Tab-separated table of C-alpha atoms in Angstrom:
chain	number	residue	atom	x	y	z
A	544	UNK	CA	-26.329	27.480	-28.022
A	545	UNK	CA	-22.675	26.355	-27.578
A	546	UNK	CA	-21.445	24.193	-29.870
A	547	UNK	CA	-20.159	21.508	-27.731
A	548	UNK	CA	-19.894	18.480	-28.789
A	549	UNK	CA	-21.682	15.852	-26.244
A	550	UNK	CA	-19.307	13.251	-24.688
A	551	UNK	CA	-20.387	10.047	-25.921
A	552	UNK	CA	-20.342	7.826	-23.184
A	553	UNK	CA	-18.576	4.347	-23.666
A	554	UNK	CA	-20.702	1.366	-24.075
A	555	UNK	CA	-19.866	-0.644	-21.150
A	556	UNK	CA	-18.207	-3.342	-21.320
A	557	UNK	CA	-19.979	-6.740	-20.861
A	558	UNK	CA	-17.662	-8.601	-19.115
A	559	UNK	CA	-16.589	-5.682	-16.591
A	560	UNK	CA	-20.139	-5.264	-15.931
A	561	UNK	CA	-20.342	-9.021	-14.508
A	562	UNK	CA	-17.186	-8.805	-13.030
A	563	UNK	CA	-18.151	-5.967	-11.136
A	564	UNK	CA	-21.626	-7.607	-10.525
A	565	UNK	CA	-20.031	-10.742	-9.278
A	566	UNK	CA	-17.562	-8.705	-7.291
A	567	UNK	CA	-19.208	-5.887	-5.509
A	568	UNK	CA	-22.611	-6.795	-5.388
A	569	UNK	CA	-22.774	-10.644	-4.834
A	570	UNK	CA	-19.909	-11.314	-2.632
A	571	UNK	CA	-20.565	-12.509	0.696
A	572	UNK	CA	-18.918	-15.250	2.494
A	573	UNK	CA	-21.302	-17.736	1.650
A	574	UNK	CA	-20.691	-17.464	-1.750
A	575	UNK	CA	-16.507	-16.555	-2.021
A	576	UNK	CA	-16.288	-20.316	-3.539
A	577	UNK	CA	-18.748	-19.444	-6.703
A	578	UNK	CA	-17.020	-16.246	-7.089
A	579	UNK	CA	-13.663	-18.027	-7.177
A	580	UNK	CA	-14.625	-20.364	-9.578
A	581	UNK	CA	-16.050	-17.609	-12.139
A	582	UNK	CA	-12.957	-15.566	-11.852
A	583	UNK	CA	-10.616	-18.260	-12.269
A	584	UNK	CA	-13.078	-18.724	-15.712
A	585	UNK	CA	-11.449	-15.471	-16.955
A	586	UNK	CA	-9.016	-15.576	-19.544
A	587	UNK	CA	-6.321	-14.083	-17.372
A	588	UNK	CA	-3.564	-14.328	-20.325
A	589	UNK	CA	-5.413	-11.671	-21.730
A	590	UNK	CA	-3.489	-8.543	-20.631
A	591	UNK	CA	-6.847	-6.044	-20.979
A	592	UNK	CA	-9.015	-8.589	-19.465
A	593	UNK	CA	-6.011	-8.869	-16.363
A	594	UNK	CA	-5.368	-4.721	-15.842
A	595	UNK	CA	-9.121	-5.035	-15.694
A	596	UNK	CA	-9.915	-7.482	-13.146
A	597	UNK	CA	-6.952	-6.241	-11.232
A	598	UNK	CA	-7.916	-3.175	-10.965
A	599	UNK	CA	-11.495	-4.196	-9.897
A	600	UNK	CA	-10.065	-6.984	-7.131
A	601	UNK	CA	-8.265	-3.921	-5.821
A	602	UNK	CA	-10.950	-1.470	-5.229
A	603	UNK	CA	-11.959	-2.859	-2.026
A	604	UNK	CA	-13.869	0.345	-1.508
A	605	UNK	CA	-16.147	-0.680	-3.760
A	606	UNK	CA	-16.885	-3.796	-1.653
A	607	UNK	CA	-19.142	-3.436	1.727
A	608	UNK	CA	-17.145	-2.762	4.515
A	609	UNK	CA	-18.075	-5.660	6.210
A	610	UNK	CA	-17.107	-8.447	2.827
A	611	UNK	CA	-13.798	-7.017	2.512
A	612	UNK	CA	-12.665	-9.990	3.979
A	613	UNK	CA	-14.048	-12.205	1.335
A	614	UNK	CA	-12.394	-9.954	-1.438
A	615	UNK	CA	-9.383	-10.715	0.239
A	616	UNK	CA	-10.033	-14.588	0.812
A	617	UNK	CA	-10.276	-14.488	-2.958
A	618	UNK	CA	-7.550	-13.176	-3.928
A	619	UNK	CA	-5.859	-16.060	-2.033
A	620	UNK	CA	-7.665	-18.743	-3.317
A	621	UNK	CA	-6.739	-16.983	-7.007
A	622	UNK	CA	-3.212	-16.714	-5.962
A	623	UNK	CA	-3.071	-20.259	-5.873
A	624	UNK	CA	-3.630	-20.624	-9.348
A	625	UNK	CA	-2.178	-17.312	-10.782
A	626	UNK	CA	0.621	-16.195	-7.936
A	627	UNK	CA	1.520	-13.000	-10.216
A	628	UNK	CA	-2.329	-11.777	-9.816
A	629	UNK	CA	-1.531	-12.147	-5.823
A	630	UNK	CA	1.573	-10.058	-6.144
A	631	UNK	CA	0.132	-7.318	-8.682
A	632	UNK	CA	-2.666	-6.501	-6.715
A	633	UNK	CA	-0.673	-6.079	-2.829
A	634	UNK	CA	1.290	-4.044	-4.560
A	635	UNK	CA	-1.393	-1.677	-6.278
A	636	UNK	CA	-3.088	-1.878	-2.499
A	637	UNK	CA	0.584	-0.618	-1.227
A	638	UNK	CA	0.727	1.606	-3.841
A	639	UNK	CA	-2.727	3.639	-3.149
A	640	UNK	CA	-2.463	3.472	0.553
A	641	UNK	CA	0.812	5.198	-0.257
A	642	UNK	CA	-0.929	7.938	-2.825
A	643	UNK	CA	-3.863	8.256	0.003
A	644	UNK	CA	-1.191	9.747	2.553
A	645	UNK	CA	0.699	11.782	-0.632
A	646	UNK	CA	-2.726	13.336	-1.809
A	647	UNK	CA	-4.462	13.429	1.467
A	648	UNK	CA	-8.083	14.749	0.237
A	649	UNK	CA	-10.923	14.591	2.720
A	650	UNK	CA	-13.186	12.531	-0.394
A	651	UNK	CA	-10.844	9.948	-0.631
A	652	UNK	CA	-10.753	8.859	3.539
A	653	UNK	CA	-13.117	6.124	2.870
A	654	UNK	CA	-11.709	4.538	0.543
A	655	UNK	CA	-8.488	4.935	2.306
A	656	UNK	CA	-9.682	3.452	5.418
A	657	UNK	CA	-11.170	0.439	3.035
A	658	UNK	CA	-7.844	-0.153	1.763
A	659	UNK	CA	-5.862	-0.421	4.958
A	660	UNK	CA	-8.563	-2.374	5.955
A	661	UNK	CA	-8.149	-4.618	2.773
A	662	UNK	CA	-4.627	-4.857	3.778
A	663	UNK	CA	-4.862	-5.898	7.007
A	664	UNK	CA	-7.166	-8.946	5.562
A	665	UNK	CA	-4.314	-9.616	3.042
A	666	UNK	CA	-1.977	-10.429	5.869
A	667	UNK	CA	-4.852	-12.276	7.310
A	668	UNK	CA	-5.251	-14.293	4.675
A	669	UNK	CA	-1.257	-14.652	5.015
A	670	UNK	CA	-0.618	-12.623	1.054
A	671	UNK	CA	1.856	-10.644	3.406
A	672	UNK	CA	4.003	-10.974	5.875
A	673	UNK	CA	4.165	-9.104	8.733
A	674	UNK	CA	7.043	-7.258	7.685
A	675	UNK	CA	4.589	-5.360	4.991
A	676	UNK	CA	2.124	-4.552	7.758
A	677	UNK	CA	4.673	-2.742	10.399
A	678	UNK	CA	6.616	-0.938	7.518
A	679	UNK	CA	2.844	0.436	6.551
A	680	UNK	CA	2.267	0.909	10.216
A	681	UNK	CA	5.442	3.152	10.371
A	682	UNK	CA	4.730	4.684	7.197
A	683	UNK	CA	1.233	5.987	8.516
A	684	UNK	CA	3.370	7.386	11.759
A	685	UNK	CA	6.182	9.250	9.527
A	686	UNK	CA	5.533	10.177	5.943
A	687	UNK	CA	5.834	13.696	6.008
A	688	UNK	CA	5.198	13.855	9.566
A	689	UNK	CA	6.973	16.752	11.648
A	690	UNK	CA	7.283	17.525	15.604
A	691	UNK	CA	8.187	20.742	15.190
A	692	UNK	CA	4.965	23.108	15.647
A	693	UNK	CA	6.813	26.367	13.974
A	694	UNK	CA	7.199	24.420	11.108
A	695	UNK	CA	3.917	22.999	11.008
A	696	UNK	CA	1.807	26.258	11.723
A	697	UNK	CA	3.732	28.039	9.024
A	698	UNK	CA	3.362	25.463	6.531
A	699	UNK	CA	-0.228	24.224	7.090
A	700	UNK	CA	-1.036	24.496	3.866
A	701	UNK	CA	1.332	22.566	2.299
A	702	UNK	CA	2.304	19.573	4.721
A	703	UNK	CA	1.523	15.776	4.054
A	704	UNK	CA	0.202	15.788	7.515
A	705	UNK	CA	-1.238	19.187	9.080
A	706	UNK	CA	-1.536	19.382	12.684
A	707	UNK	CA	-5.423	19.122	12.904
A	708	UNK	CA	-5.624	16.138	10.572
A	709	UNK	CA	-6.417	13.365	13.061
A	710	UNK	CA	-7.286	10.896	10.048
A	711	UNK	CA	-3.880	8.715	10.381
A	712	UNK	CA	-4.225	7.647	13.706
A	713	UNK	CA	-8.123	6.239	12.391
A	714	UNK	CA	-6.123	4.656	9.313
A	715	UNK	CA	-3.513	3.391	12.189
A	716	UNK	CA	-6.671	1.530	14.679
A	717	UNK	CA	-8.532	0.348	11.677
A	718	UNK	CA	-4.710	-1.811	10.658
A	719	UNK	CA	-4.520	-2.678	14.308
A	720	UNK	CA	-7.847	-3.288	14.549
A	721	UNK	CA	-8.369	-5.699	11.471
A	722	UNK	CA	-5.005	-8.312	12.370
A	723	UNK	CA	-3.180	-6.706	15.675
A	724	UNK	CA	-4.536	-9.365	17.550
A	725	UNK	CA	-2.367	-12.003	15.370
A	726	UNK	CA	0.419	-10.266	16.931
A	727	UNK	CA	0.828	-11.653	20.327
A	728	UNK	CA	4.043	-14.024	20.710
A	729	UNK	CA	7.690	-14.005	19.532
A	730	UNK	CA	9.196	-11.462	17.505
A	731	UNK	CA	6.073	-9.892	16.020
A	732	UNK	CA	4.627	-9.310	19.810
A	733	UNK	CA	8.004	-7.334	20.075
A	734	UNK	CA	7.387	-5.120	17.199
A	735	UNK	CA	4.154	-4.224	17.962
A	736	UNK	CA	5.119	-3.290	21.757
A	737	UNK	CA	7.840	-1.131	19.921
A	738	UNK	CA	5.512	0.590	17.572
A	739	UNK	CA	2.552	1.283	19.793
A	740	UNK	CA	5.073	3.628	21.884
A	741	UNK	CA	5.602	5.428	19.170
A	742	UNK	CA	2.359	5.831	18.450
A	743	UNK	CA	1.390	7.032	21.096
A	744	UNK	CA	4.073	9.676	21.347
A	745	UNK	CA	2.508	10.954	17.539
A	746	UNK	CA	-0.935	10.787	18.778
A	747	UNK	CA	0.159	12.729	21.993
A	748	UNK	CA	1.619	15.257	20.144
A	749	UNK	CA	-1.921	15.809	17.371
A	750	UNK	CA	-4.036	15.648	21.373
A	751	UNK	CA	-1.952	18.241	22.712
A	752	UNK	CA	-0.505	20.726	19.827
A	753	UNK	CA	-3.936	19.774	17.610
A	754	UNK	CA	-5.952	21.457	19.805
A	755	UNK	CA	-4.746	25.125	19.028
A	756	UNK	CA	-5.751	25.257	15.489
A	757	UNK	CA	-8.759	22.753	15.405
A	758	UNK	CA	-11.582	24.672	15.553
A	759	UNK	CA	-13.544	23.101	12.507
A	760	UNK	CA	-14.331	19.907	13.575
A	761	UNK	CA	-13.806	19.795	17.835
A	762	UNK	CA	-16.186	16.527	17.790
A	763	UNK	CA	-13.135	14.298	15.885
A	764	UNK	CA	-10.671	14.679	18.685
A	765	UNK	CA	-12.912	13.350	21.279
A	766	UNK	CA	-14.001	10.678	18.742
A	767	UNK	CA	-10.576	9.854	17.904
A	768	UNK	CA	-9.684	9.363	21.171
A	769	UNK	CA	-12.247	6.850	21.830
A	770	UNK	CA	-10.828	4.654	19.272
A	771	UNK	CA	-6.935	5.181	20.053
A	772	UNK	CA	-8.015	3.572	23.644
A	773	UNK	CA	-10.057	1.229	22.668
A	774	UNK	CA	-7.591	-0.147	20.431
A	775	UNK	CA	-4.388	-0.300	22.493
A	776	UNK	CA	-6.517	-1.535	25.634
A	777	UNK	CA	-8.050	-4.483	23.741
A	778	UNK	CA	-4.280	-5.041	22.244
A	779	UNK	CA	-2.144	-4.934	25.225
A	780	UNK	CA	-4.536	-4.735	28.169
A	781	UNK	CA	-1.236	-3.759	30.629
A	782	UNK	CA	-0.111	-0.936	28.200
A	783	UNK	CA	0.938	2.487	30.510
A	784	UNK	CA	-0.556	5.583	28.892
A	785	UNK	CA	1.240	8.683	28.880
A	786	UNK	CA	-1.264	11.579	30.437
A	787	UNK	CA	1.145	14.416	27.986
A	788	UNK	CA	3.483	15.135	25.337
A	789	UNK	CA	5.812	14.982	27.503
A	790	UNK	CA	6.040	11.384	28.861
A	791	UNK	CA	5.103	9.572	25.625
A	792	UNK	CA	8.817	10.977	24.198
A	793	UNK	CA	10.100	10.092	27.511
A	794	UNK	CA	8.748	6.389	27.241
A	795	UNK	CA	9.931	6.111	23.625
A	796	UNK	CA	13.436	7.533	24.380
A	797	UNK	CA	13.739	4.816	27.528
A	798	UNK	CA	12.513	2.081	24.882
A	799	UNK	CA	15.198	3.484	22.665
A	800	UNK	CA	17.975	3.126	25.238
A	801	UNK	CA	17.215	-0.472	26.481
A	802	UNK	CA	17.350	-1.244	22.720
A	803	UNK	CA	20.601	0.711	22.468
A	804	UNK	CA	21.689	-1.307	25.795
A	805	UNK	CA	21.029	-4.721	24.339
A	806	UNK	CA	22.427	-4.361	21.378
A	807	UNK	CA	25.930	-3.345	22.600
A	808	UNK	CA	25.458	-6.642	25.119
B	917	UNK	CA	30.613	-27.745	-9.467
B	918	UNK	CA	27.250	-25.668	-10.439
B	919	UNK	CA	26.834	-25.034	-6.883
B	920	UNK	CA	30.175	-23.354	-6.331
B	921	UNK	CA	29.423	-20.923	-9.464
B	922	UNK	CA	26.018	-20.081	-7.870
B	923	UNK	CA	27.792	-19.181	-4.247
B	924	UNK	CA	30.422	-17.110	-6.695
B	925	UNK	CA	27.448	-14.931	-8.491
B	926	UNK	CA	25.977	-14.426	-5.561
B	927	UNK	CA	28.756	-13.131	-3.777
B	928	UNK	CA	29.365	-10.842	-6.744
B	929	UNK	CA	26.064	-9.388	-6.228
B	930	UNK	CA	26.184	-8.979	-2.351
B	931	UNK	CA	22.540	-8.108	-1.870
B	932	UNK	CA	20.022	-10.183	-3.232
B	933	UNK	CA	18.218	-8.369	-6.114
B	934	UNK	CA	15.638	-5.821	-5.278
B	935	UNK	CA	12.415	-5.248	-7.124
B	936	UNK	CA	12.136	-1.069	-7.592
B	937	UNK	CA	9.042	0.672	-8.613
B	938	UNK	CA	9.001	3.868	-10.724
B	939	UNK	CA	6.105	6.355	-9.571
B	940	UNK	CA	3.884	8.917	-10.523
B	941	UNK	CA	4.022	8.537	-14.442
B	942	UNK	CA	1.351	10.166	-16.416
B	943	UNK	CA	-2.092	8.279	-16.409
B	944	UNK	CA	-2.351	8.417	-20.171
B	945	UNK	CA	1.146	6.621	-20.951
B	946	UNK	CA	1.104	3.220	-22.400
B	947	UNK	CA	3.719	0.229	-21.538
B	948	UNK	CA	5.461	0.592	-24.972
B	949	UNK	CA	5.543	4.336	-24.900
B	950	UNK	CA	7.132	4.078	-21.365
B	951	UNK	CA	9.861	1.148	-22.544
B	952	UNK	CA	10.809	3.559	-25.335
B	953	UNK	CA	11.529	6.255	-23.151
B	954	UNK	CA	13.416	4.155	-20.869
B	955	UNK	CA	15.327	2.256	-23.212
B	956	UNK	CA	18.054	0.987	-23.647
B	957	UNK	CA	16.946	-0.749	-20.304
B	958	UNK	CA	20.084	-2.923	-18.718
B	959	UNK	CA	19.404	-6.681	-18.111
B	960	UNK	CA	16.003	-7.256	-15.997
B	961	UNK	CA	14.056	-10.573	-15.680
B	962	UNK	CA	10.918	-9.102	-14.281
B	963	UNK	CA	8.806	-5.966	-15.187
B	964	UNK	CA	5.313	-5.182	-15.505
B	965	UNK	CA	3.572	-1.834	-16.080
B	966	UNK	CA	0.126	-0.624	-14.516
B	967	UNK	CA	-2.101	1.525	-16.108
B	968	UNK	CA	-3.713	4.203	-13.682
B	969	UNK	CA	-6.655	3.955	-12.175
B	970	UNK	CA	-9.143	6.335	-13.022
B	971	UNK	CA	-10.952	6.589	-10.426
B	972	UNK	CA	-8.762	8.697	-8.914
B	973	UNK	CA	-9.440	11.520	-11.463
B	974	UNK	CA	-5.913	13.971	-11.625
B	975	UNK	CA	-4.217	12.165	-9.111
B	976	UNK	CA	-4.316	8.917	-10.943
B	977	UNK	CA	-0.526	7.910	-12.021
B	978	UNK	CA	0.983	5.029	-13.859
B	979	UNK	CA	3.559	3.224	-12.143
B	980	UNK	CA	6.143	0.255	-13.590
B	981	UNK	CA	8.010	-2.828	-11.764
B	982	UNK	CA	11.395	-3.778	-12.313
B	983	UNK	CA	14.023	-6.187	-11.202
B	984	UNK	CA	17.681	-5.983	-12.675
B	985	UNK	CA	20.215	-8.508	-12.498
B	986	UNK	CA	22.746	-6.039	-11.428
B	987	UNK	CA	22.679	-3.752	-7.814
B	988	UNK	CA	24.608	-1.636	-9.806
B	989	UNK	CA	22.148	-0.808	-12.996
B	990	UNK	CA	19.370	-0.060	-9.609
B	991	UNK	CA	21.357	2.987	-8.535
B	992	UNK	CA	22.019	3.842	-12.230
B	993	UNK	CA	18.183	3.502	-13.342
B	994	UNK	CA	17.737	5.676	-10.044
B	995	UNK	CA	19.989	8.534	-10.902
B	996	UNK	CA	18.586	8.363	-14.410
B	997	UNK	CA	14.868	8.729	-13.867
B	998	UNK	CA	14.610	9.612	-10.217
B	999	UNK	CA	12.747	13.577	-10.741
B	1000	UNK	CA	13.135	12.805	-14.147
B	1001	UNK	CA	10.138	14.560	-15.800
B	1002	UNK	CA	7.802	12.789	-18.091
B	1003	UNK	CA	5.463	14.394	-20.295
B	1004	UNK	CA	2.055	12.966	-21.374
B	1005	UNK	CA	0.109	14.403	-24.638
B	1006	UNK	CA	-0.808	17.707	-23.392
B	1007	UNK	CA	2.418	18.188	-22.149
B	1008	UNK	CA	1.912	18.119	-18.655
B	1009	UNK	CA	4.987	17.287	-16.168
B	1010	UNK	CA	5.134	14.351	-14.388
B	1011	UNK	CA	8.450	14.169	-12.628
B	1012	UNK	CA	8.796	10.498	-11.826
B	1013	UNK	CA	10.315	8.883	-8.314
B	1014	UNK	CA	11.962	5.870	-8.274
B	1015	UNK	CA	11.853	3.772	-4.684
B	1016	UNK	CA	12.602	0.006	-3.767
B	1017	UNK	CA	9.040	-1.587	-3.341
B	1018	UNK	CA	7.902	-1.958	-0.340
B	1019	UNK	CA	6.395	-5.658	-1.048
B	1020	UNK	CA	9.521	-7.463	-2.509
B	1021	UNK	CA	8.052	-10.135	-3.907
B	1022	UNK	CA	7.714	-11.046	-7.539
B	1023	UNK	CA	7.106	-13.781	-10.127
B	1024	UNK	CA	9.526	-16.039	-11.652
B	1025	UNK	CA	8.357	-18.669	-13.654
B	1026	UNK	CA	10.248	-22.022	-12.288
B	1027	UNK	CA	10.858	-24.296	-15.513
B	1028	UNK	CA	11.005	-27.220	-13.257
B	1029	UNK	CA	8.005	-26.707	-10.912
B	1030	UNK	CA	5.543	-24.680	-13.205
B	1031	UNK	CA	2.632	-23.213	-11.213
B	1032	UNK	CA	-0.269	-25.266	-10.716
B	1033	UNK	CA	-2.378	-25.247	-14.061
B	1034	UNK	CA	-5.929	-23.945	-13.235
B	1035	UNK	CA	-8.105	-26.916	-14.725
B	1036	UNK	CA	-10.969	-24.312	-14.160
C-alpha cells in the first residue's frame, strides 16, 4: 500500500465550536439578546479569537435562511460596543458578494444568494447606507456584463456573465426583495425608479438573446421570470414593462435624456 | 486659530481620504509577511489585514485595508501593487488589484469620546 501519510485532522477548537453552536444552530429571534450577550463575552482584543468570530458572523450561509436577519440584528447590537467589528465584517460581506460574481461557480449560488440577502438585512438594520446597497445593485447589473451577443457567443467560456446565466437577476430580487420596500420617498425612491429601468433593459436582453443557447436548464427562464415580476410589481405597482429588447433600451435612453435635460436646467 | 489650520490641510488634500483595499493576495500570507513586502509603506492611520476564508477552497484570497494621509501616496500605492504579482510558498502567482472600497467607512479611535466600554 501507498505510503501516504494520513492527514491528521485538527482538534477543534473549543471555543469555535460554541461560537458556531451559539451562532448557527441556536439563533432565532427569540434568543438574538442571549447570543449578544455571549459574544460580547469574547475577548475581542484577541486578534485570533476576532479573525475567528469575524469570519463566523460573516458566513451567513451558514445561518437558516429565514434567521439571517437575527445574524444581522447582532452584528448591530455588537457594533455598538465594538464599531470596528461592524465595519470589518460589511466589508468581508462586500468583499465575497464581489468574489461570488468574479468566480461565478454554480456550488457557491447559495451562499451567494445568503449573502446578498445578509446584506440587504445590514442596511436594514441601518450598518449601511443606501449608497452601499445601489452601488451593489449596479454592480450585480455591470461587472463584466456585455450587450454585444458576438462577443458573448464567442467568449462563453470565459465571461463573468455568460448569456444563459440567469443567476444575477435572482441575486438582484432577493436585494430588492429583502429592503426595496424601504425605498419609497425622497431621493432613494428616485434611485430605485432609475435602476429598475435598467434592470429591466439587462433582464430583457438574458429573456430575449438567452434563449438561443439555453438549452440545459429551459425551466429557470420561466422561473426567473416569475420572480423579476413579482418583484417590480410589489415595488412599484405603476411600473410600464417593456414587452422586448427593444423598448427597455428605448425607456432607459428617454430616462437618460430627461436626466441629461435637467441637469443642463 | 486651530480651526483655520484644519480648513488649510484640508484644502491641501482636496478629497477627503479614501480607504483602498488590496485584493486577491494569496490565502496562505500572513499580515507581517504582507507589511514586509509592502514596505516602506507612506503615512497611513488605518489598516487591517484579513486572512482568507477557507471555505472557499482555491478561490479563497487575502485581502488588506488601508487609509493614507496623502491622495497622492493612493495613486502611488496603486501604480505600485496594482497587477503586481505576489507569490505564496509554492510559488503560485497571485497578481494583486488594488480598488477604493466600496464601504468607506473605517475606525478611528476618538481620544476625546472613546467608544462605549462593553461592561459585558
Amino acid at each position: 500500500p501507498p505510503d501516504n501519510k494520513q492527514v491528521e485532522k485538527k482538534a477543534p477548537c473549543p471555543l469555535h465550536e460554541y461560537v458556531k453552536k451559539i451562532l448557527y444552530k441556536e439563533l432565532n429571534k427569540l434568543c438574538v439578546e442571549r447570543v449578544l450577550r455571549q459574544m460580547r463575552k469574547l475577548d475581542w482584543h484577541d486578534q485570533h479569537v476576532k479573525s475567528m468570530a469575524i469570519q463566523c458572523l460573516t458566513s451567513a450561509s451558514n445561518v437558516r435562511y429565514n434567521s439571517i436577519h437575527c445574524l444581522a440584528n447582532l452584528v448591530s447590537g455588537l457594533a455598538l460596543y465594538y464599531e470596528d467589528i461592524g465595519i470589518q465584517i460589511v466589508d468581508a460581506v462586500i468583499e465575497d458578494i464581489r468574489l461570488g460574481l468574479e468566480i461565478n461557480l454554480a456550488k457557491f449560488n447559495q451562499r451567494r444568494v445568503s449573502m446578498v440577502k445578509y446584506l440587504a438585512e445590514l442596511y436594514n438594520y441601518r450598518m449601511v447606507e443606501s449608497s452601499i446597497i445601489f452601488k451593489t445593485l449596479y454592480t450585480l447589473i455591470t461587472f463584466g456584463v456585455s450587450y454585444d451577443l458576438n462577443e458573448l457567443i464567442a467568449n462563453a467560456d470565459t465571461c463573468a456573465d455568460p448569456l444563459d446565466n440567469y443567476f444575477r437577476i435572482r441575486l438582484v430580487c432577493t436585494l430588492l426583495d429583502t429592503c426595496g420596500q424601504y425605498f419609497d420617498r425622497g431621493s432613494t425612491k428616485k434611485k430605485l425608479d432609475c435602476y429598475l429601468i435598467y434592470f429591466q433593459r439587462y433582464y430583457m436582453f438574458k429573456k430575449e438573446f438567452g434563449q438561443s443557447v439555453d438549452i440545459a436548464r429551459p425551466y429557470d427562464r420561466f422561473d426567473i421570470e416569475f420572480v423579476f415580476t413579482d418583484i417590480i410589481s410589489s415595488l412599484r405597482p405603476e411600473f410600464k414593462f417593456a414587452n422586448t429588447y427593444e423598448q427597455a433600451c428605448e425607456q432607459v435612453s428617454k430616462m437618460e435624456g430627461e436626466i441629461r435635460d435637467s441637469i443642463v436646467q | 486659530m486651530t480651526s483655520s489650520t484644519a480648513t488649510d490641510a484640508e484644502k491641501s488634500n482636496e478629497h477627503p481620504v479614501k480607504k483602498i483595499v488590496i485584493r486577491r493576495l494569496p490565502p496562505t500570507l500572513t499580515r507581517e509577511q504582507f507589511l514586509d513586502i509592502v514596505s516602506p509603506l507612506p503615512d497611513y492611520d488605518y489598516f487591517y489585514f484579513c486572512n482568507a476564508d477557507p471555505t472557499l477552497g482555491q478561490n479563497a484570497f487575502s485581502r488588506a485595508y488601508f487609509c493614507f494621509k496623502n491622495n497622492q501616496d493612493v495613486l502611488n500605492f496603486r501604480d505600485r501593487f496594482d497587477n503586481y504579482v505576489f507569490l505564496d510558498s509554492k510559488s503560485n502567482e497571485y497578481p494583486a488589484l488594488v480598488e477604493y472600497a466600496p464601504y468607506q467607512r473605517r475606525f478611528k479611535l476618538d481620544p476625546k469620546n472613546p467608544p462605549k466600554k462593553d461592561s459585558k
